[in-house]
Amino acid sequence: MPAATRDRPWLFRTYAGHSTAQASNALYRANLAKGQTGLSVAFDLPTQTGHDSDHPLARGEVGKVGVPVCHLGDMRALFQGIPLERMNTSMTINATAPWLLALYVALAEEQGADIAVLQGTVQNDIIKEYLSRGTYICPPEPSLRMITDVAAWTRAQMPKWNPMNVCSYHLQEAGATPEQELAYALATATAVLDDLRAKVPAEDFPAMVGRISFFVNAGIRFVTEMCKMRAFTELWDEIARTRYGVEDPKYRRFRYGVQVNSLGLSEQQPENNVYRILLEMLAVTLSKNARARAVQLPAWNEALGLPRPWDQQWSLRMQQILAYETDLLEYDDLFDGNPAVERKVAALKEAARAELARIDAMGGAVGAIEHMKSRLVESNAERIARIESGETVVVGVNRWQEGEPSPLTAGEETIMTADPGAEADQIARLVAWRESRDEAAVGRALAALREAAASGANIMPPSIEAARAGATTGEWGEVIRSVFGRYRAPTGVARAPSNRTEGLEELRAAVDAASDRLGRRLSFLVGKPGLDGHSNGAEQIAARARDCGMKITYEGIRQTPEEIVAAARHAGAHVIGLSILSGSHLPLVRETLEGLRGAGLAHVPVVVGGIIPEGDVRKLRAMGVARVYTPSDFRLDRIMQDIVSLAGGKVRQPA
């Protein structure tokens, strides 16, 4: 039956930010003019990890995967001409969420806005950073405390603001099954609410349950994904009612935004990605009772590099056509009473409840981080194995690879390239900012921030004062690191081989033979230089090398080139693999190769993997890189064959 009135559509977003605040501002204003109804801000890796643009670890990373925001001046430039009081802004920021929200509040005050009416979200989900994305700063316990500090402060000062966006998006990107995505996201939400309970008056707590939002992923199995969203909706209502005693149904509503799956986008025949994105969008829009409140779609060519404004416009038009040209929003829920849907939803809920019980038995999400991380690595390995074997069909990748050349990928400007002068420009403005500010005021504000962090006082008021005074992202981050300490999350890659060795007999024999010739076990080092926390590829390469019988060295994310060189010397590495997905491969690989030459290790072959344009592949090979792997190289066994060959062994090539 058609609904009595046509429903309002969801918020239309595109995930954007690059180069500089000024360039990103131009993109935001252009997208708003094209009909986008909400902003979704991507920050670069130094900003995400609490470093200024001129920090040594930021070299090559500035403006690559998002916009650099070092201080209030950058925030002004980012939202120039955009009245925050009339905007719904989602900021994808986690470890530095208190700081970026503080800058946003300080800017809104400058604009004369009433901060109590500001609408939007900070993602502020640090648990998934330990599990999948890697942009954490300090250990889990103080990180959880800062999440709930933000929530408690917004309750009093910004009641329309969502203080946390529980993010299961990256869990699926790391290989989570639908059941794991449900369980791990809900466990994160309960960990936050359990901690928040002590920070807000009891009468206000139900409303705070209602302010927790979610950010989810939708994959290509769109019936399963639609059922997953219905399961999320029902489980969250159940948790809010039984665990927290929330009686008002509006506070038990599962409110979520979605970015559909990027993991499944293929570099091969990338035009096929348009259909994938459309089907994934349907999973979160068809069911009225579990419909997303905001949708952002990747561009068809994100497996190749940075999408152009036209590519983002194409994805925006996809949403608008569904919302305004079809009759979807005129009908009640299309799936209520469907027995197949009810069976699938029930099965997902049962499996998620069982996993939630395991996590609760470990002390909750914080205590279960290592367990969840290892489960994600294993489930991702199983996913990749199914694609390699052909059990999971990916059109254009492992079946029907032959096809006509795509005119969409012809020419030199099919993807955006980062402005090579943007980093220097950003650093110059940062230096000028520091020279123009009141250093004494900044010193007082940072001292107050340090005192609040150490004493347990709410972190938001002194963060806002520091923003007003002119402190920088790196200075805020350094105070947090100095008080709470540094942390290295578990890699999820066990040293002991798994039982997943079927089909690896020839490779294992080749590794044994090569090891005999080398006089010791073939040693392979996997390194993650720079600030890039996308560790899925590195983890899977390390796990497969381990299962093939190699001695692996993998210490996780955020290593400097110097640390990688030192680890290679210590391990006696025969081959070094570098994984970089942030677009910073050229400077980081160059620096690592120079370090190897300086250490007398120039003879050790280096292989590199990442989202690397063809032109950069040629540059890396000219530097001396032995092999370059892109998303099209999905067969891990062939990469293992290359490693054995580079180490001086021989492997029989497949017919």
Short mmCIF file of N, CA and C in Angstrom, two decimals, residues 11-110:
data_model
loop_
_atom_site.label_atom_id
_atom_site.label_comp_id
_atom_site.label_asym_id
_atom_site.label_seq_id
_atom_site.Cartn_x
_atom_site.Cartn_y
_atom_site.Cartn_z
N LEU A 11 19.60 12.10 4.10
CA LEU A 11 20.60 13.13 3.77
C LEU A 11 21.51 12.60 2.68
N PHE A 12 21.78 13.43 1.68
CA PHE A 12 22.71 13.07 0.60
C PHE A 12 24.08 13.65 0.96
N ARG A 13 25.06 12.75 1.06
CA ARG A 13 26.41 13.21 1.37
C ARG A 13 27.40 12.66 0.35
N THR A 14 28.52 13.35 0.20
CA THR A 14 29.70 12.77 -0.42
C THR A 14 30.84 12.97 0.57
N TYR A 15 31.74 12.02 0.63
CA TYR A 15 32.84 12.04 1.59
C TYR A 15 34.01 12.77 0.93
N ALA A 16 34.36 13.95 1.43
CA ALA A 16 35.30 14.77 0.68
C ALA A 16 36.22 15.58 1.58
N GLY A 17 37.38 15.84 1.05
CA GLY A 17 38.40 16.66 1.70
C GLY A 17 39.75 16.29 1.11
N HIS A 18 40.54 17.29 0.71
CA HIS A 18 41.84 16.98 0.12
C HIS A 18 42.69 18.24 0.06
N SER A 19 43.96 18.08 -0.14
CA SER A 19 44.94 19.14 -0.44
C SER A 19 45.03 20.18 0.67
N THR A 20 44.11 21.14 0.65
CA THR A 20 44.12 22.23 1.61
C THR A 20 42.68 22.55 2.01
N ALA A 21 42.55 23.33 3.08
CA ALA A 21 41.21 23.73 3.52
C ALA A 21 40.52 24.56 2.45
N GLN A 22 41.26 25.42 1.75
CA GLN A 22 40.66 26.26 0.71
C GLN A 22 40.13 25.41 -0.44
N ALA A 23 40.91 24.43 -0.88
CA ALA A 23 40.47 23.57 -1.99
C ALA A 23 39.26 22.73 -1.58
N SER A 24 39.25 22.25 -0.35
CA SER A 24 38.12 21.45 0.12
C SER A 24 36.87 22.31 0.25
N ASN A 25 37.03 23.55 0.69
CA ASN A 25 35.90 24.45 0.79
C ASN A 25 35.24 24.66 -0.57
N ALA A 26 36.05 24.83 -1.61
CA ALA A 26 35.50 25.00 -2.95
C ALA A 26 34.71 23.76 -3.37
N LEU A 27 35.21 22.58 -3.02
CA LEU A 27 34.51 21.34 -3.36
C LEU A 27 33.19 21.24 -2.60
N TYR A 28 33.19 21.58 -1.31
CA TYR A 28 31.97 21.52 -0.51
C TYR A 28 30.89 22.44 -1.09
N ARG A 29 31.29 23.65 -1.42
CA ARG A 29 30.32 24.61 -1.92
C ARG A 29 29.77 24.17 -3.27
N ALA A 30 30.62 23.57 -4.09
CA ALA A 30 30.16 23.07 -5.39
C ALA A 30 29.19 21.92 -5.20
N ASN A 31 29.50 21.00 -4.27
CA ASN A 31 28.62 19.86 -4.03
C ASN A 31 27.27 20.29 -3.44
N LEU A 32 27.29 21.28 -2.55
CA LEU A 32 26.03 21.78 -1.99
C LEU A 32 25.17 22.40 -3.09
N ALA A 33 25.82 23.08 -4.03
CA ALA A 33 25.08 23.67 -5.14
C ALA A 33 24.47 22.60 -6.05
N LYS A 34 25.06 21.40 -6.07
CA LYS A 34 24.56 20.31 -6.91
C LYS A 34 23.45 19.52 -6.23
N GLY A 35 23.11 19.88 -5.00
CA GLY A 35 22.00 19.20 -4.34
C GLY A 35 22.39 18.34 -3.16
N GLN A 36 23.66 18.33 -2.80
CA GLN A 36 24.05 17.61 -1.59
C GLN A 36 23.41 18.29 -0.39
N THR A 37 22.93 17.52 0.59
CA THR A 37 22.19 18.11 1.70
C THR A 37 22.91 18.01 3.04
N GLY A 38 24.06 17.42 3.08
CA GLY A 38 24.85 17.35 4.31
C GLY A 38 26.32 17.25 3.96
N LEU A 39 27.18 17.76 4.83
CA LEU A 39 28.62 17.69 4.60
C LEU A 39 29.21 16.48 5.33
N SER A 40 30.15 15.82 4.69
CA SER A 40 30.88 14.73 5.33
C SER A 40 32.36 14.99 5.11
N VAL A 41 33.06 15.32 6.20
CA VAL A 41 34.43 15.83 6.09
C VAL A 41 35.45 14.72 6.32
N ALA A 42 36.34 14.57 5.35
CA ALA A 42 37.47 13.65 5.48
C ALA A 42 38.70 14.45 5.88
N PHE A 43 39.41 13.98 6.89
CA PHE A 43 40.64 14.65 7.35
C PHE A 43 41.85 13.83 6.95
N ASP A 44 42.98 14.51 6.76
CA ASP A 44 44.18 13.77 6.38
C ASP A 44 44.75 13.02 7.58
N LEU A 45 45.71 12.13 7.31
CA LEU A 45 46.21 11.25 8.37
C LEU A 45 46.93 12.00 9.49
N PRO A 46 47.75 13.03 9.21
CA PRO A 46 48.33 13.76 10.35
C PRO A 46 47.25 14.35 11.27
N THR A 47 46.19 14.91 10.70
CA THR A 47 45.11 15.47 11.53
C THR A 47 44.44 14.36 12.33
N GLN A 48 44.22 13.21 11.69
CA GLN A 48 43.56 12.10 12.38
C GLN A 48 44.39 11.56 13.53
N THR A 49 45.70 11.64 13.43
CA THR A 49 46.56 11.03 14.45
C THR A 49 47.22 12.07 15.36
N GLY A 50 46.75 13.32 15.31
CA GLY A 50 47.22 14.33 16.25
C GLY A 50 48.61 14.85 15.97
N HIS A 51 48.92 15.08 14.69
CA HIS A 51 50.21 15.66 14.31
C HIS A 51 49.99 16.89 13.44
N ASP A 52 50.87 17.85 13.58
CA ASP A 52 50.83 19.01 12.69
C ASP A 52 51.41 18.64 11.32
N SER A 53 51.12 19.46 10.33
CA SER A 53 51.54 19.16 8.96
C SER A 53 53.06 19.17 8.78
N ASP A 54 53.79 19.81 9.69
CA ASP A 54 55.25 19.85 9.55
C ASP A 54 55.95 18.83 10.45
N HIS A 55 55.21 17.92 11.05
CA HIS A 55 55.82 16.86 11.87
C HIS A 55 56.53 15.87 10.94
N PRO A 56 57.68 15.31 11.36
CA PRO A 56 58.38 14.35 10.49
C PRO A 56 57.51 13.20 10.00
N LEU A 57 56.61 12.70 10.85
CA LEU A 57 55.75 11.59 10.44
C LEU A 57 54.72 12.00 9.39
N ALA A 58 54.51 13.31 9.24
CA ALA A 58 53.51 13.80 8.29
C ALA A 58 54.06 13.94 6.88
N ARG A 59 55.37 13.76 6.71
CA ARG A 59 55.97 13.94 5.37
C ARG A 59 55.30 13.04 4.34
N GLY A 60 54.81 13.66 3.28
CA GLY A 60 54.17 12.91 2.21
C GLY A 60 52.72 12.57 2.46
N GLU A 61 52.21 12.86 3.66
CA GLU A 61 50.84 12.48 4.01
C GLU A 61 49.88 13.67 4.03
N VAL A 62 50.40 14.88 3.93
CA VAL A 62 49.58 16.07 4.12
C VAL A 62 48.59 16.23 2.95
N GLY A 63 47.31 16.27 3.28
CA GLY A 63 46.28 16.49 2.26
C GLY A 63 46.03 15.32 1.34
N LYS A 64 46.55 14.13 1.66
CA LYS A 64 46.44 13.00 0.75
C LYS A 64 45.08 12.30 0.83
N VAL A 65 44.63 11.91 2.01
CA VAL A 65 43.35 11.19 2.12
C VAL A 65 42.25 12.06 2.72
N GLY A 66 42.53 13.33 2.89
CA GLY A 66 41.57 14.25 3.47
C GLY A 66 42.20 15.62 3.62
N VAL A 67 41.51 16.49 4.33
CA VAL A 67 41.96 17.86 4.46
C VAL A 67 42.80 18.03 5.73
N PRO A 68 43.91 18.76 5.65
CA PRO A 68 44.68 19.05 6.87
C PRO A 68 44.05 20.20 7.64
N VAL A 69 43.83 19.99 8.93
CA VAL A 69 43.30 21.05 9.81
C VAL A 69 44.20 21.10 11.03
N CYS A 70 45.05 22.13 11.07
CA CYS A 70 46.02 22.25 12.16
C CYS A 70 45.59 23.23 13.24
N HIS A 71 44.64 24.13 12.93
CA HIS A 71 44.31 25.19 13.88
C HIS A 71 43.01 25.85 13.46
N LEU A 72 42.57 26.83 14.22
CA LEU A 72 41.31 27.50 13.97
C LEU A 72 41.30 28.19 12.61
N GLY A 73 42.44 28.68 12.18
CA GLY A 73 42.50 29.33 10.86
C GLY A 73 42.17 28.36 9.74
N ASP A 74 42.65 27.12 9.85
CA ASP A 74 42.30 26.11 8.85
C ASP A 74 40.81 25.81 8.87
N MET A 75 40.23 25.76 10.08
CA MET A 75 38.79 25.48 10.19
C MET A 75 37.99 26.63 9.58
N ARG A 76 38.44 27.86 9.78
CA ARG A 76 37.78 29.01 9.14
C ARG A 76 37.78 28.86 7.62
N ALA A 77 38.94 28.51 7.08
CA ALA A 77 39.06 28.38 5.62
C ALA A 77 38.20 27.23 5.10
N LEU A 78 38.10 26.16 5.88
CA LEU A 78 37.36 24.98 5.45
C LEU A 78 35.87 25.29 5.29
N PHE A 79 35.33 26.15 6.17
CA PHE A 79 33.89 26.44 6.14
C PHE A 79 33.61 27.89 5.73
N GLN A 80 34.53 28.50 5.03
CA GLN A 80 34.32 29.86 4.55
C GLN A 80 33.04 29.94 3.71
N GLY A 81 32.14 30.85 4.10
CA GLY A 81 30.91 31.03 3.34
C GLY A 81 29.86 29.97 3.58
N ILE A 82 30.08 29.08 4.55
CA ILE A 82 29.12 28.02 4.87
C ILE A 82 28.64 28.24 6.30
N PRO A 83 27.40 28.70 6.49
CA PRO A 83 26.90 28.97 7.86
C PRO A 83 26.66 27.67 8.61
N LEU A 84 27.43 27.44 9.66
CA LEU A 84 27.35 26.17 10.39
C LEU A 84 25.99 25.97 11.05
N GLU A 85 25.32 27.05 11.40
CA GLU A 85 24.02 26.95 12.07
C GLU A 85 22.98 26.30 11.16
N ARG A 86 23.18 26.38 9.83
CA ARG A 86 22.21 25.82 8.87
C ARG A 86 22.71 24.52 8.25
N MET A 87 23.78 23.96 8.78
CA MET A 87 24.42 22.81 8.16
C MET A 87 24.29 21.57 9.05
N ASN A 88 24.26 20.39 8.43
CA ASN A 88 24.38 19.13 9.16
C ASN A 88 25.73 18.54 8.75
N THR A 89 26.69 18.57 9.65
CA THR A 89 28.07 18.23 9.32
C THR A 89 28.50 16.95 10.01
N SER A 90 28.95 16.00 9.23
CA SER A 90 29.52 14.77 9.77
C SER A 90 31.04 14.85 9.63
N MET A 91 31.74 14.70 10.74
CA MET A 91 33.21 14.73 10.71
C MET A 91 33.74 13.33 11.02
N THR A 92 34.40 12.74 10.03
CA THR A 92 34.95 11.40 10.22
C THR A 92 36.28 11.54 10.94
N ILE A 93 36.19 11.60 12.25
CA ILE A 93 37.38 11.83 13.08
C ILE A 93 37.19 11.06 14.38
N ASN A 94 38.26 10.46 14.88
CA ASN A 94 38.13 9.57 16.03
C ASN A 94 39.09 9.95 17.16
N ALA A 95 40.36 9.65 17.04
CA ALA A 95 41.28 9.92 18.14
C ALA A 95 41.31 11.40 18.50
N THR A 96 41.23 12.27 17.49
CA THR A 96 41.27 13.71 17.75
C THR A 96 39.88 14.34 17.70
N ALA A 97 38.82 13.53 17.89
CA ALA A 97 37.45 14.05 17.83
C ALA A 97 37.20 15.19 18.82
N PRO A 98 37.67 15.11 20.08
CA PRO A 98 37.43 16.25 20.98
C PRO A 98 38.03 17.54 20.45
N TRP A 99 39.19 17.41 19.83
CA TRP A 99 39.88 18.60 19.33
C TRP A 99 39.19 19.18 18.09
N LEU A 100 38.81 18.36 17.14
CA LEU A 100 38.16 18.87 15.94
C LEU A 100 36.78 19.44 16.26
N LEU A 101 36.09 18.81 17.22
CA LEU A 101 34.80 19.39 17.66
C LEU A 101 35.04 20.73 18.34
N ALA A 102 36.12 20.83 19.12
CA ALA A 102 36.45 22.10 19.78
C ALA A 102 36.70 23.20 18.74
N LEU A 103 37.43 22.88 17.69
CA LEU A 103 37.67 23.86 16.62
C LEU A 103 36.36 24.25 15.94
N TYR A 104 35.48 23.29 15.71
CA TYR A 104 34.19 23.54 15.07
C TYR A 104 33.34 24.47 15.94
N VAL A 105 33.34 24.21 17.25
CA VAL A 105 32.58 25.04 18.18
C VAL A 105 33.15 26.46 18.21
N ALA A 106 34.48 26.57 18.26
CA ALA A 106 35.11 27.90 18.28
C ALA A 106 34.77 28.68 17.01
N LEU A 107 34.75 28.01 15.87
CA LEU A 107 34.39 28.68 14.62
C LEU A 107 32.92 29.08 14.62
N ALA A 108 32.03 28.20 15.09
CA ALA A 108 30.61 28.53 15.15
C ALA A 108 30.38 29.77 16.01
N GLU A 109 31.10 29.86 17.13
CA GLU A 109 30.99 31.05 17.98
C GLU A 109 31.42 32.30 17.23
N GLU A 110 32.51 32.19 16.46
CA GLU A 110 32.97 33.32 15.65
C GLU A 110 31.90 33.75 14.64
#
